[in-house]
Each structure stands twice: as C-alpha cells, then as structure tokens.
Amino acid sequence: MKTQQQWPAFRALGLLILLTTVCMSVFSQNTVTGTLQDESSGKPVQYANVSLLRQSDSVMVSYAAADDKGTFRLQMVPNGKYRMVVYFVGYENYEQPVEVSKDLDVGVIKIKPGTTTIGEVVVKGERPLFAVDGEKTYYNTAEDPTVQTGTASDVLQNAPGVSVDVEGNVTLRGTSSVEIWINDKPSHMNAENLKTYLQQMPANSIDHVEVITNPSARYGSKADGIINIVTTTKVTKNQFISFGANASITPYVSPWISYVWSNEKISINLYSNFSYSRSKHIGMSDMAIFQPSEVGDDRDIVSFERDSSYSVGNNYGAGLHFNMDYQIDSMNSISIWSGFWPHWDRSVGYDENYLQTYIPEYLTQYTETSKGKGKSRWGGFGLYYQHLFDNEGHNLSLDVNGSTWGWGDNGINEKHFIAPTDYLRTRKIQFDNSSYDMDAELTYNRPYSENGEISVGYYGSVSWGKDLSYVDTLRDGVWDKDQLRSYLSRETEQENQVFFTLQHKFGNFTIKPGVRLEHDYIAIRYPEVVPDTFGVSRHYIHVRPSLHLSYRTKSMHNFRLSYSYRSSNPGAESLTRFIEYGEDSFSSGNPYLKSILTHSLEAGWQKYWEKYGSVGVTLYFKAKTRDVTSISEPAYDDLYGRLVSYSYPVNVGKSMNTGLEFNTMYRPNAMFNMRFYANVYHSYLETMYDDKFYKDQMWSYSFNLSLWAKLWKRLEINVSGYYRSPSMSLFSTTASNYSINAGLRCDFFDKKLSVYLNANDIFNWNKWGFNNDSPYLVSHSTYKYNSRTVALGFTLRFGKMELENQARQGAAAEGSGGGKGGM
C-alpha cells in the first residue's frame, strides 16, 4: 500500500509517461531515400551530406550522410514541399525540389565533380569537433553533421560542461551563474526571450560555440562563466510571436507573451509576463550559548533556545522587456534594451520559541504571529555600440548599463508571551531598501599578427543605496518608535578598472597573460545619527594578474594551465560599528576588516572523441587569505540585561581548497548524451580567535549524473540526480543535500507548439541543515521548503525565421572557431 507522501512522486512519473506516449502517437512521418553517383565515373559517392530544407523558410528538417554504397535515408520527414541539397568536398552542390506525402525514393542522383564552396567560404579542411585554445573550449558545430537538424538549444546541450533542462534553463558546470553571448556580444535578453531564441534558431546557422569556465582579466563579467554562440548566418527576415504559460503544483503560474521582428538592419523584441506563486517554509533550530571558564577548557552554559517556524506567502509579479539591435552599416552596430519588473507579496508566519536562561536563571516562552505586505521593483536599461575597423578582429565597443531596484515591507508582529508573565506585545515593522547603479565598459581589440591579438579597456561603475528600518511598539494604544531598532543608512560605491590582455599562438600552444588594475571606493553614513560616529569610507587599490596556457595534440588531447589572482572588498555595512538589534541578539560590522585575497591555480586534461564524447580531469588549488566570515559569541547589552548572541564579521587567517574534478560525457550522437561529474576536495582553514589558535579540515565531495535524449526529433527527455556531502566553514558545517529530477519536452505541429513537464526533487528529499560549534556558541538548524514540484508549461509560436549564409572567412582555421571581437 502506497503512503500519502508517495503519491505525488507516482503522479509525477505517471504524467511523464503519459506525455511521452502522446508524443509518440501523434507524429506522422515519412522516409526519403536515394543513391548518389559520380556523374563521370558512375561510382557511388560515399559519405556525402544530404539535407532537406523547408521550401517556405529554408529551415532544415532532416539530415543524413550517404553510406559506403552512396545510399542515404532521410527519416522522420513531415508531409510538405522541400529543397533537397547535396554537398560534398570535391563535388558541385546539387539541389532539387521534392514534395513528400508518403515514403519517397528519389532514385539515383548524379553529381558533378568540381570545386566546392559553401556560401562565401572555400572549404579548406575539417576542424576538430572539440578544441581548447587559451581560456576557451570550442565546440565546432559546423563540423558536427548529427546536430544540424536540431536547434541552438540542442547545440548547447552538446557543448562541453553545458546543460539545458527541459524548460530551457542553461547551466555551466552545475551553476546558473553564466552569461550567454551572441557573436561576441552580451545578449541582454530576458530569460524567456533567450529560451525562445535558442529553441527557435536552427543549429545549422551556428558555426561554433565558445565555453569560458574561468574568465580571465579581459572579462569584467560577474558571472562564473561565459558561453559565446558564433553564427554563420545573418537574419534576413524574422517575425514571430509566441506566448505560453508555466505552472506547477506549489502552486505557481506564469503566462507570458513575446514578439520578435527583424530584417537585415534592425531587430526588435518585446516580452511581458505575469506570475503568481504560493510558498511554504518550515524551520527548526536550537542554540546553546556558553561563557568561557577560567579553569581549563570547560564551558559554562548561559542559555538554551529552541525555535520552530512556519510561514506561507503569496507572491505576484509582472514584467516588461524591450530590446533593439540596429546594424547601422557593415562596420557599425548598436543595441539598446530596457526592462521593468515589479513584484508584490503577502505573507503570514507563525513561530514558537522556548528560551531557558541560566545566568541569570529564568524562562521565556512565547508564540509569534506575523503578517506582512511587501513590494519590490527592478528596472534597467542598456546601450551597446560596436565599430569594426576591419573584418579580422580590429574593433572598438562601448557597453553602458543602468539599473534600479527597491524592496520594501510593512508588517504587524504580535508576540504572546506565556512565561515569565502572560502578555501580548504588538509591533509595526517597516523596511525600505533601494539602489541605483550605472556602469560602462570601453574595449579595444587589435590583432597585431595572424597569431596574436591584444585587448585593452576601461570599466567604471557607481551605485547609491538606501537602507531604512522603522520599528514601532504599541503602548497603551499609542505607537511608540523603537529608537534602537530604527535607523537610516546611505551607501555609495565607485569602481574604476583598466585591463590589458595579450594572446599569442605558437602552433598548437597558446599563451594568454593579462592584468586588471582596480580602484574601489565605498562609504556608508547614518544621517539621522548626530554626530555620525558610525560613518565609514575606504579606498582600495588592487592589481589582478592572470595567465592562461593551453596546448592540444592532433589526437585531441587538450592540456590547460591557468592562474588568476583576485581581490574582494568587504561591503560598507561590514565595516561600520553601527549595531543592529534583533529580538534576542544583535550584530555589527568590523572596521578592521581587510580585503579578501585569492590565488587560484588550475591544471586540466581533456580528451575528446567525436564518436564517444569526452573524459577530463582538473586539479585545482584555491588559497584565500583574510577570508571574511561571521562569528557569534555571548555578549552583554543593557537592552537585554543579560548575555545574548552577538555576531560580527572577521578575517580568517588562511583557508585553502584543494580538489580534483572528474567529468565524462558519453555522446554516441548529437541527440543523446550521458554526463557524470564528480568533485572531491579538501578544505583547510586556520585562524587566531580570542588569543587562541584554531584550525580545521574536512574532505567533501559531490557528484551529478544526468541523461539527456532527443527522440524522433520532437521529444526531449532529461533525468538527473545529484548529491553533495557535508562541507565546512569557520566553526560551522553545512549538512548534505541531494535530489532526483526528471522532465521532458515535446514539440508538435512543426515546432509551433512545445509542451514540457518537469518534476523537481521527485522524492522530496531536499532540505538544508547548518551546524555551528564556535568556542562560545553551539547551534543546529534545519530548513525545509516545498522542494518537490511538478511543473507543466506550453509555448505557442507563430511566424518564421529566414536566414542567409554569411560564414566568416577564416572560420575554418583549425582548432578555433575564428571568433572575432576579442579574446
């Protein structure tokens, strides 16, 4: 007999099976066969490429390579009118119209020997499917015949380290902190627009994909990685409207609509959506506070606290995004974008708390109910301009962006104290936070030879922030302002950076040194405090060098060695002595904090097989000095009249992570791959605290196994699971967590309709746990939310995309994609 908790998992699996069955049953497909012969000799033409393009918009619907007898078979062809194109090195291209309404045999096709050109590029030789050059890993899509009938989303699914789930979300080496670039420029697309773009663009319009997992000093990106898609085509006409909705059992629902229009000169896209979700959270924690004993290492307990909480929230959101790209002429282009995303929420929380204090000895027990109304907003705009001096990589670009965000909350908090006396306390709490940001980057790229290129640039940014907190307590029917828990702060941050990188190739060996000079200014002030004794301002100057070396062999062995030095400054709030008071604890900053300095060293080997996939190993070492972490200890304050928890940030003396990453991908063809990723690392840290030397170490590991397949060119299946072992930081550990996910997506009616079903954390295993064991404070906490979700969504698309082949000269350079516009 199945328990009630098991039924959601079985329902999710049942829905997956049902949608799979529907997809398999609705497709009516045909097969087109034929034989290729040399017109002069009459001999079979072996391994030639045969494509079937839709007559209306030239989108490839099927692809095959002839066998050793010259026979080809184009499968899963819908009814319709097509152009059949045959191309092969050493022969003239052949083309003929065909109409398919059932299985079709076109007979013998005779093709003429001759010089072969594809578009404007003379075929010079085949590039390796995968290659490493400098900090970039290349997936030369144009050399992969098995993916040509797919989409850009299918291409990314085969790029090293990249995964795309059934909803279209892109991750790199397991993290979603990744930027998508198109032809060497940030896409600036909204997430849903980007998904539509990737699922709509034909794979045969892409020349190669560049994957950058450890960006050098050249890139000012805050993301952990960059994926650059370089196309061989330009859009001559593109107009489609798409709309859809995503929903899950949490519940969550989000209808949206997207419109794209473009021609050879201009491209415009608009996106708008609305969302509603309901969230539930459950938490439990216990904490013991100790004070040091003068005798030995014994600790005297000060207090013990146990807390359980439950909250429910209703969240509403909307959004509008606009993007326009304009090709002024062959050498100048400009892009502008803007967006606005408001959000509202209503929440109710319930909390039970038990506090036993031993010094002095008394018992506090209460229940708490809170109700709140929150709102937030985000708005932004951007401009990107690029001027090409030639078509060989000599260019100048300017990228300007601005944004604003705000978050506010108004709530009522009622605490019913059961002990030591029975009474009700009511508080009104108001938060208002906002920020305004501007940044600009100017980049100049100049090749100095066929094998070398330099890149120089400037980056600057400025931001202003406000943090407002007001707490009022109801006393005898009158609201009384809590002076200690109410405050207003204003922050300012400025960045000025210049960078220089050089890349040079010596055959198959590439060297790329770089350096970035940074000047940062941060400040915080409290205008309601007179005199403002808590205001802080700091200037920081850093030099960030980096070096990337790579070497590849003809047998597809790729070796990489990289070093980077980074610095991270503490935030302004972390530097001030201003005290923020909570209910039974308080915290402050630390004016003696210093910048975090990080040395990163990576050495890797990767082997690629065109028929198998890849295997790779990476050894890495990351050493941080003055890492910042928070410490909690007992402290007395007159507000509480007893010892409570006091938290503040400190610099850890030294921390090191040394590990090994292993990855493998089994890829018999472009429509199936299985990936396994494992990471084993050793953490070590040491510091001085309270005149004592502390050190700690731990071995941790994680692994991820995923399976992706595309069947009948319509149905995508994705199954994945991961496990992360406990990990540590100063005086604390994080518990393990794990999950199994499954999903599928199905395309109908010539990709005009897509339906996806996704089941996350099928068995509802996921939760978070934290343990703290500092010298004077021990705590344990768990956090559980409704992680098991079954999501269903659909997308309807109307319109078409017409593409014109514009493959770049020099793109066939062995080993790299010949990408222009920077290193």
Short mmCIF file of C-alpha atoms in Angstrom, two decimals, residues 572-731:
data_model
loop_
_atom_site.label_atom_id
_atom_site.label_comp_id
_atom_site.label_asym_id
_atom_site.label_seq_id
_atom_site.Cartn_x
_atom_site.Cartn_y
_atom_site.Cartn_z
CA ALA A 572 30.28 49.10 3.63
CA GLU A 573 27.84 47.59 6.17
CA SER A 574 30.52 45.09 7.19
CA LEU A 575 32.87 47.92 8.19
CA THR A 576 30.67 50.07 10.43
CA ARG A 577 30.38 49.73 14.21
CA PHE A 578 26.67 50.57 14.00
CA ILE A 579 24.69 47.99 15.98
CA GLU A 580 21.56 46.37 14.55
CA TYR A 581 19.36 44.95 17.31
CA GLY A 582 17.22 41.86 16.87
CA GLU A 583 14.74 40.25 19.28
CA ASP A 584 17.28 38.27 21.30
CA SER A 585 20.56 39.04 19.52
CA PHE A 586 22.48 41.90 17.98
CA SER A 587 25.18 42.38 15.31
CA SER A 588 27.59 44.94 13.96
CA GLY A 589 30.34 45.35 11.40
CA ASN A 590 34.09 45.33 11.93
CA PRO A 591 36.13 48.41 10.93
CA TYR A 592 39.34 46.35 10.92
CA LEU A 593 38.24 44.07 8.07
CA LYS A 594 40.64 43.80 5.15
CA SER A 595 40.17 42.72 1.54
CA ILE A 596 39.99 39.01 0.71
CA LEU A 597 42.92 37.89 -1.46
CA THR A 598 42.51 34.75 -3.59
CA HIS A 599 45.10 32.80 -5.57
CA SER A 600 43.59 30.25 -7.99
CA LEU A 601 45.58 27.63 -9.88
CA GLU A 602 44.07 25.05 -12.25
CA ALA A 603 45.66 22.30 -14.33
CA GLY A 604 43.49 20.19 -16.59
CA TRP A 605 43.50 17.49 -19.22
CA GLN A 606 40.61 16.77 -21.56
CA LYS A 607 40.34 14.13 -24.26
CA TYR A 608 37.64 14.33 -26.93
CA TRP A 609 36.35 11.59 -29.22
CA GLU A 610 33.96 12.52 -31.97
CA LYS A 611 32.10 9.20 -31.68
CA TYR A 612 32.30 8.72 -27.92
CA GLY A 613 32.33 12.05 -26.12
CA SER A 614 34.95 13.21 -23.66
CA VAL A 615 36.84 12.49 -20.46
CA GLY A 616 38.53 15.14 -18.38
CA VAL A 617 40.36 15.70 -15.11
CA THR A 618 41.08 19.04 -13.44
CA LEU A 619 43.29 19.62 -10.42
CA TYR A 620 42.68 22.90 -8.65
CA PHE A 621 44.05 24.82 -5.72
CA LYS A 622 42.44 27.91 -4.25
CA ALA A 623 44.09 29.76 -1.37
CA LYS A 624 42.42 32.66 0.39
CA THR A 625 43.99 34.94 2.93
CA ARG A 626 41.81 37.15 5.11
CA ASP A 627 38.62 35.39 4.04
CA VAL A 628 35.59 37.01 5.71
CA THR A 629 33.14 35.00 7.81
CA SER A 630 30.72 35.77 10.63
CA ILE A 631 31.38 34.74 14.24
CA SER A 632 28.79 34.59 17.03
CA GLU A 633 29.69 34.82 20.70
CA PRO A 634 27.93 35.72 24.00
CA ALA A 635 27.88 39.42 24.88
CA TYR A 636 26.07 41.60 27.40
CA ASP A 637 23.94 44.56 26.34
CA ASP A 638 21.83 46.88 28.51
CA LEU A 639 18.87 46.48 26.15
CA TYR A 640 18.53 42.81 27.09
CA GLY A 641 20.02 42.87 30.60
CA ARG A 642 21.69 39.51 30.04
CA LEU A 643 24.14 37.64 27.78
CA VAL A 644 22.80 37.16 24.25
CA SER A 645 24.28 36.20 20.87
CA TYR A 646 26.46 38.88 19.25
CA SER A 647 27.57 38.41 15.62
CA TYR A 648 30.23 40.28 13.69
CA PRO A 649 32.49 39.60 10.64
CA VAL A 650 36.16 38.71 10.96
CA ASN A 651 39.05 37.91 8.63
CA VAL A 652 40.03 34.26 8.75
CA GLY A 653 43.79 33.86 8.81
CA LYS A 654 44.05 31.37 5.95
CA SER A 655 41.80 28.99 4.06
CA MET A 656 42.64 26.54 1.27
CA ASN A 657 40.64 24.28 -1.01
CA THR A 658 42.49 21.57 -2.94
CA GLY A 659 40.49 19.28 -5.15
CA LEU A 660 40.03 17.13 -8.20
CA GLU A 661 37.20 17.35 -10.71
CA PHE A 662 36.36 14.45 -12.99
CA ASN A 663 33.93 14.71 -15.87
CA THR A 664 32.91 12.40 -18.66
CA MET A 665 30.31 12.59 -21.38
CA TYR A 666 29.12 9.63 -23.43
CA ARG A 667 27.85 11.01 -26.71
CA PRO A 668 27.28 8.46 -29.49
CA ASN A 669 25.43 11.16 -31.47
CA ALA A 670 24.18 14.70 -31.02
CA MET A 671 20.74 13.58 -29.84
CA PHE A 672 21.87 11.55 -26.84
CA ASN A 673 24.36 12.19 -24.09
CA MET A 674 25.02 10.97 -20.59
CA ARG A 675 27.18 13.05 -18.28
CA PHE A 676 28.87 12.30 -15.00
CA TYR A 677 30.57 14.96 -12.91
CA ALA A 678 32.38 14.41 -9.61
CA ASN A 679 34.26 16.79 -7.36
CA VAL A 680 36.39 15.72 -4.39
CA TYR A 681 38.14 18.40 -2.37
CA HIS A 682 39.93 19.02 0.91
CA SER A 683 39.17 22.17 2.92
CA TYR A 684 41.62 23.59 5.44
CA LEU A 685 41.47 26.79 7.48
CA GLU A 686 43.31 28.33 10.39
CA THR A 687 42.83 31.50 12.41
CA MET A 688 43.52 33.24 15.71
CA TYR A 689 40.45 33.88 17.86
CA ASP A 690 40.33 35.09 21.44
CA ASP A 691 44.14 34.69 21.65
CA LYS A 692 43.89 31.02 20.69
CA PHE A 693 44.96 29.26 17.50
CA TYR A 694 42.24 27.23 15.74
CA LYS A 695 42.46 25.04 12.67
CA ASP A 696 40.04 22.68 10.98
CA GLN A 697 39.90 20.47 7.90
CA MET A 698 37.41 18.28 6.07
CA TRP A 699 37.10 16.13 2.98
CA SER A 700 33.96 16.83 0.92
CA TYR A 701 32.62 15.55 -2.35
CA SER A 702 29.74 15.93 -4.77
CA PHE A 703 28.57 14.22 -7.92
CA ASN A 704 25.98 14.76 -10.60
CA LEU A 705 24.65 12.24 -13.11
CA SER A 706 22.40 13.34 -15.97
CA LEU A 707 20.87 11.73 -19.02
CA TRP A 708 19.51 13.68 -21.99
CA ALA A 709 17.99 12.32 -25.19
CA LYS A 710 16.03 13.70 -28.12
CA LEU A 711 13.80 11.14 -29.80
CA TRP A 712 12.08 11.40 -33.17
CA LYS A 713 13.40 14.99 -33.38
CA ARG A 714 10.47 16.05 -31.23
CA LEU A 715 10.71 14.60 -27.75
CA GLU A 716 13.37 15.60 -25.21
CA ILE A 717 13.91 13.56 -22.05
CA ASN A 718 16.09 14.71 -19.17
CA VAL A 719 16.80 12.80 -15.95
CA SER A 720 19.33 13.97 -13.37
CA GLY A 721 20.39 13.38 -9.80
CA TYR A 722 22.97 14.94 -7.51
CA TYR A 723 24.47 14.51 -4.07
CA ARG A 724 26.54 17.00 -2.06
CA SER A 725 28.28 15.82 1.09
CA PRO A 726 28.66 17.98 4.23
CA SER A 727 31.02 20.95 3.83
CA MET A 728 32.60 23.31 6.31
CA SER A 729 33.48 26.92 7.02
CA LEU A 730 34.88 28.54 10.18
CA PHE A 731 33.27 26.87 13.25
#
